[in-house]
Tab-separated table of C-alpha atoms in Angstrom:
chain	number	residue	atom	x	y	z
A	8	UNK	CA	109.700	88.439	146.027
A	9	UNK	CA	113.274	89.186	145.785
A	10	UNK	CA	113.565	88.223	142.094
A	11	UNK	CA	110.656	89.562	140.882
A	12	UNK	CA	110.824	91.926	138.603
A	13	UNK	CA	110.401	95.450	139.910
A	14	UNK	CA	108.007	97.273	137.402
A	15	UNK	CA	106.952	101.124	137.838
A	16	UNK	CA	103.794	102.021	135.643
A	17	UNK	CA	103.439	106.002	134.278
A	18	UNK	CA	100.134	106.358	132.875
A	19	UNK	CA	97.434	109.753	133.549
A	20	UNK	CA	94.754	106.740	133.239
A	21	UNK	CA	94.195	105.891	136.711
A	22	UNK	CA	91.644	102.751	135.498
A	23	UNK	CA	94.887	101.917	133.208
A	24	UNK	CA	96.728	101.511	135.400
A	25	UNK	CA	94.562	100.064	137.673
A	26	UNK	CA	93.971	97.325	134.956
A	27	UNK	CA	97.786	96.408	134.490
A	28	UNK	CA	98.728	96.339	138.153
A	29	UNK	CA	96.330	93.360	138.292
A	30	UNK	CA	96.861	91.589	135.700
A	31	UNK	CA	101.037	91.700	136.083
A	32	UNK	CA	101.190	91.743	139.932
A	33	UNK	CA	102.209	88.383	141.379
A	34	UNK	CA	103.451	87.010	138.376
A	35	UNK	CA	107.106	87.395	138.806
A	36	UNK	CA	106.251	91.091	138.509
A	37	UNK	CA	106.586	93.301	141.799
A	38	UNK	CA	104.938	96.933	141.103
A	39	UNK	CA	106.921	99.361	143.308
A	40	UNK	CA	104.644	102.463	142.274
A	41	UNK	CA	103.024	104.297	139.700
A	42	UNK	CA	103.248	108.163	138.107
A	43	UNK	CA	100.579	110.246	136.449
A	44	UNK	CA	103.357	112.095	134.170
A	45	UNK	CA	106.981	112.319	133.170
A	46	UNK	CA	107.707	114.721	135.882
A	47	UNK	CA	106.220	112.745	139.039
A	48	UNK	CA	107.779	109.346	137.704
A	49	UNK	CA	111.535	111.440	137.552
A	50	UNK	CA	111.147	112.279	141.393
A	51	UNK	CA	109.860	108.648	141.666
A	52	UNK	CA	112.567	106.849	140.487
A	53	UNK	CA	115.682	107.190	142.937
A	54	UNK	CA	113.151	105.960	145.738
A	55	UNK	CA	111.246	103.439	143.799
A	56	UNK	CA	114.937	101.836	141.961
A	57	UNK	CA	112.592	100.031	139.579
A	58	UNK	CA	114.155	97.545	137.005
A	59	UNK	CA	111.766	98.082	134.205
A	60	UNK	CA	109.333	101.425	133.171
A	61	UNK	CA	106.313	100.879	131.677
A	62	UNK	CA	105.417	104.343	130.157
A	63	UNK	CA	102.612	106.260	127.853
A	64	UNK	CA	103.828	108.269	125.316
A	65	UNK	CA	100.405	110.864	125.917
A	66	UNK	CA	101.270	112.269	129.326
A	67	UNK	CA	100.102	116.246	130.814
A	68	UNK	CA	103.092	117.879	132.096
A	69	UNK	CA	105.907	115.774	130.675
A	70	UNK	CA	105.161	113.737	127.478
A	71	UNK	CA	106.400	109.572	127.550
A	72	UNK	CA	109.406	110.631	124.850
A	73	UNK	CA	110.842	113.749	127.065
A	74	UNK	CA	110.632	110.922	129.802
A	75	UNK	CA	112.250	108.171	127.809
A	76	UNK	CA	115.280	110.985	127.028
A	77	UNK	CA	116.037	112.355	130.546
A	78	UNK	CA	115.875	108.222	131.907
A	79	UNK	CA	118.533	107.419	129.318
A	80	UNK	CA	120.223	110.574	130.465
A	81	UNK	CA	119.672	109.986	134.332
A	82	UNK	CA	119.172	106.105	134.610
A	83	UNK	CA	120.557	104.365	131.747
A	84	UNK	CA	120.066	100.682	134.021
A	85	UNK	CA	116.287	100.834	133.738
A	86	UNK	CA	114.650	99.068	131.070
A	87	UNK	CA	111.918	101.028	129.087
A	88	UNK	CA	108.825	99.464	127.990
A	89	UNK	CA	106.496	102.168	126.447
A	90	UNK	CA	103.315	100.873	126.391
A	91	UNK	CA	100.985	103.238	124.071
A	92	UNK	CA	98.020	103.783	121.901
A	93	UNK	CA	99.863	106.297	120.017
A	94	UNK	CA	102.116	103.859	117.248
A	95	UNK	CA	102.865	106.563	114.813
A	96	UNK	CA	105.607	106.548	112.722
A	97	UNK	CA	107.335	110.193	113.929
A	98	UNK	CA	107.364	108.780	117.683
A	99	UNK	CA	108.266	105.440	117.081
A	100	UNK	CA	111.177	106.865	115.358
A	101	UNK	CA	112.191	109.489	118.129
A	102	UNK	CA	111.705	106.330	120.946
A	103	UNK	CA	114.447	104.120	118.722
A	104	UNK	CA	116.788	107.270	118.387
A	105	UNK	CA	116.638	107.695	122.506
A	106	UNK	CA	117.245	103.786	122.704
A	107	UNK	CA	113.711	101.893	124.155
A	108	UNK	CA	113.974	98.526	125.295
A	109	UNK	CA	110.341	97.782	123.924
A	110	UNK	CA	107.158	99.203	122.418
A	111	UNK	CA	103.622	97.564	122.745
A	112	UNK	CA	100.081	98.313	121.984
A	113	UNK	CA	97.691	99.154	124.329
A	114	UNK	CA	95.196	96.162	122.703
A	115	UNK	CA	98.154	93.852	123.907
A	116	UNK	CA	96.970	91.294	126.419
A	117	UNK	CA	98.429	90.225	129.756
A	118	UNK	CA	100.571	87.476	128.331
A	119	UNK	CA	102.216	89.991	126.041
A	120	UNK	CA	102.508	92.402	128.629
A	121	UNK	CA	104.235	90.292	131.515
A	122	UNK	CA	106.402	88.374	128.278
A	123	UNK	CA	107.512	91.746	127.048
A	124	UNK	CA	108.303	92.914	130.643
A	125	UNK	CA	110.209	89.752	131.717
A	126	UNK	CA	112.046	89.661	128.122
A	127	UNK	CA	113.634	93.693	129.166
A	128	UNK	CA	114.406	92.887	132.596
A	129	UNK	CA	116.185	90.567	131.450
A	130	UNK	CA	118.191	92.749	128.502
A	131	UNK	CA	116.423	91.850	125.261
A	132	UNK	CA	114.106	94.430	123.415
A	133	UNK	CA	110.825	93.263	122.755
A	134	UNK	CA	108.281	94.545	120.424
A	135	UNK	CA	104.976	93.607	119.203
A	136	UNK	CA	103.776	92.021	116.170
A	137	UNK	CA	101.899	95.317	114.960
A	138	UNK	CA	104.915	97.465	116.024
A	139	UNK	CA	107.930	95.321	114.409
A	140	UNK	CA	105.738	95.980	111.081
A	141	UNK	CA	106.243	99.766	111.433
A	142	UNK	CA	109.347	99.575	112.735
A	143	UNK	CA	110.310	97.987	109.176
A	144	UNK	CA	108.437	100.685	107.647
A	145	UNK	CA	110.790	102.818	109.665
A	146	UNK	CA	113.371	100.970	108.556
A	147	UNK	CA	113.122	100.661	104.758
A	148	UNK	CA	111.828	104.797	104.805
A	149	UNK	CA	115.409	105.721	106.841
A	150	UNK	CA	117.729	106.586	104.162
A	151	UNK	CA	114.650	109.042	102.188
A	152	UNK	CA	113.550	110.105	105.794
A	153	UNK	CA	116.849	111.072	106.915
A	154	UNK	CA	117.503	113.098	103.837
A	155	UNK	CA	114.556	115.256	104.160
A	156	UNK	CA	114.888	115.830	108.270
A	157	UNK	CA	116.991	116.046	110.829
A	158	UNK	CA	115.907	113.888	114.591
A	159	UNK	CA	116.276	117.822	115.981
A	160	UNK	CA	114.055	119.076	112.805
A	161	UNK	CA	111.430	116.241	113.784
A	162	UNK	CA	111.671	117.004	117.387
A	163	UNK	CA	110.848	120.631	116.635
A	164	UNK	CA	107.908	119.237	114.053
A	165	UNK	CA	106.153	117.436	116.780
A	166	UNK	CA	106.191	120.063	119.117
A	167	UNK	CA	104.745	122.595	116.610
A	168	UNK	CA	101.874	120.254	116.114
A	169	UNK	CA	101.595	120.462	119.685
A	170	UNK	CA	100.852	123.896	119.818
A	171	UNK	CA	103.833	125.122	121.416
A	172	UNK	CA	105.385	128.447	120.630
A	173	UNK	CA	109.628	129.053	119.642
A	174	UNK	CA	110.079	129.694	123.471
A	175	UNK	CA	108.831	126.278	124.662
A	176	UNK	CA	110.283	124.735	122.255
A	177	UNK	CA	113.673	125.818	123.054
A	178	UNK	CA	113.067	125.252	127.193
A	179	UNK	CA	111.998	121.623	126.290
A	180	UNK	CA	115.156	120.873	123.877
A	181	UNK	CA	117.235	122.787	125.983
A	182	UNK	CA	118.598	124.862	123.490
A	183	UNK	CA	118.283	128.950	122.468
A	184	UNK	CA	115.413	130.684	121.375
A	185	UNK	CA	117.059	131.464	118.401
A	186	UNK	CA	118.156	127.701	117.117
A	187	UNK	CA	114.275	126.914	117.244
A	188	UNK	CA	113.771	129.715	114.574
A	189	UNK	CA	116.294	128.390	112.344
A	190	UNK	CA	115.141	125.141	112.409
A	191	UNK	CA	111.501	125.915	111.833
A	192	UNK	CA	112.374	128.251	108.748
A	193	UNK	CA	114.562	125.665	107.579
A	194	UNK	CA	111.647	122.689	107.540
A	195	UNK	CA	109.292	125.794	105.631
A	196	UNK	CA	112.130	126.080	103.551
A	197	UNK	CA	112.154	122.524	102.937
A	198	UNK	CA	108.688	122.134	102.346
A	199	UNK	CA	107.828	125.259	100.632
A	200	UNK	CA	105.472	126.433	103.119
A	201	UNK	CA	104.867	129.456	105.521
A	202	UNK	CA	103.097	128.467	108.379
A	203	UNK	CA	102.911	125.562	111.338
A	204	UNK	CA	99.008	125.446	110.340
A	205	UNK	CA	100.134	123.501	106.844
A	206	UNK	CA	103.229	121.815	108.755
A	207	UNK	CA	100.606	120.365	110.618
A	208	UNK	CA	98.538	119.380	107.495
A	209	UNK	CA	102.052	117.971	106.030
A	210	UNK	CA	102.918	116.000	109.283
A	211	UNK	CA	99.051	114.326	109.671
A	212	UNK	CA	99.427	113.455	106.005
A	213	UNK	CA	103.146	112.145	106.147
A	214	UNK	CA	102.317	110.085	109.820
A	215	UNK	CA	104.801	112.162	111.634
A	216	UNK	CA	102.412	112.594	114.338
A	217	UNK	CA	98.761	110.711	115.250
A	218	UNK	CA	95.981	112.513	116.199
């Protein structure tokens, strides 16, 4: 097993990950251990020394994009394969800006999955058929996207829609209190709106975040 591929699956769907254990495992693919959120696969990691992450973006306690930042940060050597239902514009987006290795559907089947591991173990990025379509859209919309928003302003967009207040915002960007309250009157200002109830509305309309 010494050149198999050492995987590490972060998932809060036990049966998920259940389900992708078994159909990888023994294929090439060794899988050192698993995390139920962002936070347990962090303490994970120096222990585990996994070459490739498989990660969900919808996570309790840390989110799959916080996780994808602080591993670029903290271990830029391991590959990351996010492996999500949630395909939506806004987070595909953020993902690219931290630097993924891949992105894949949860509908993708074993083949996929143990191709698309294999092909970021061994340094190429691999993405799905569905998700190389909207990362064109991403692609052609950059120049009008960029214009309108900052990555910080869209950072503090999808945390809005998340329901967390100016304080939490600023502890999970790491930056003041204060810069968060800027930034949000600046996107009102933007829009021409007053509240995060129709930034919501705008974002769900404009795919910056899925439901």
């Amino acid at each position: 097993m010494g050149d198999d591929v050492r995987l590490m699956l972060v998932d809060d769907h036990p049966l998920m990950l259940m389900g992708i254990a078994s159909m990888l495992s023994g294929k090439g693919i060794e899988i050192v251990g698993t995390a139920s959120n962002g936070s347990e696969a962090l303490e994970m990691v120096p222990q585990l020394k996994p070459d490739v992450m498989m990660l969900d973006i919808m996570m309790p306690v840390m989110d799959g994009i916080e996780l994808a930042r602080r591993m670029r940060a903290l271990y830029p050597d391991v590959a990351l394969l996010v492996l999500s239902s949630d395909s939506s514009l806004a987070s595909l987006e953020v993902l690219l800006n931290i630097g993924i290795d891949g992105f894949l559907s949860k509908t993708s089947d074993a083949p996929v999955m143990l191709d698309a591991v294999k092909s970021v173990a061994a340094g190429y990025e691999y993405y799905g058929t569905d998700i190389a379509r909207l990362i064109e859209r991403i692609s052609l919309a950059k120049k009008a996207s960029d214009s309108i928003f900052t990555p910080r302003e869209l950072d503090v967009i999808r945390f809005s829609c998340q329901g967390l207040q100016y304080k939490e915002i600023a502890e999970r960007l790491g930056i003041r209190y204060l810069t968060v309250v800027t930034i949000k009157n600046n996107i009102f200002r933007k829009l021409g709106i007053n509240n995060t109830v129709e930034l919501v509305v705008y974002a769900i309309k404009n795919e910056l975040i899925s439901l």
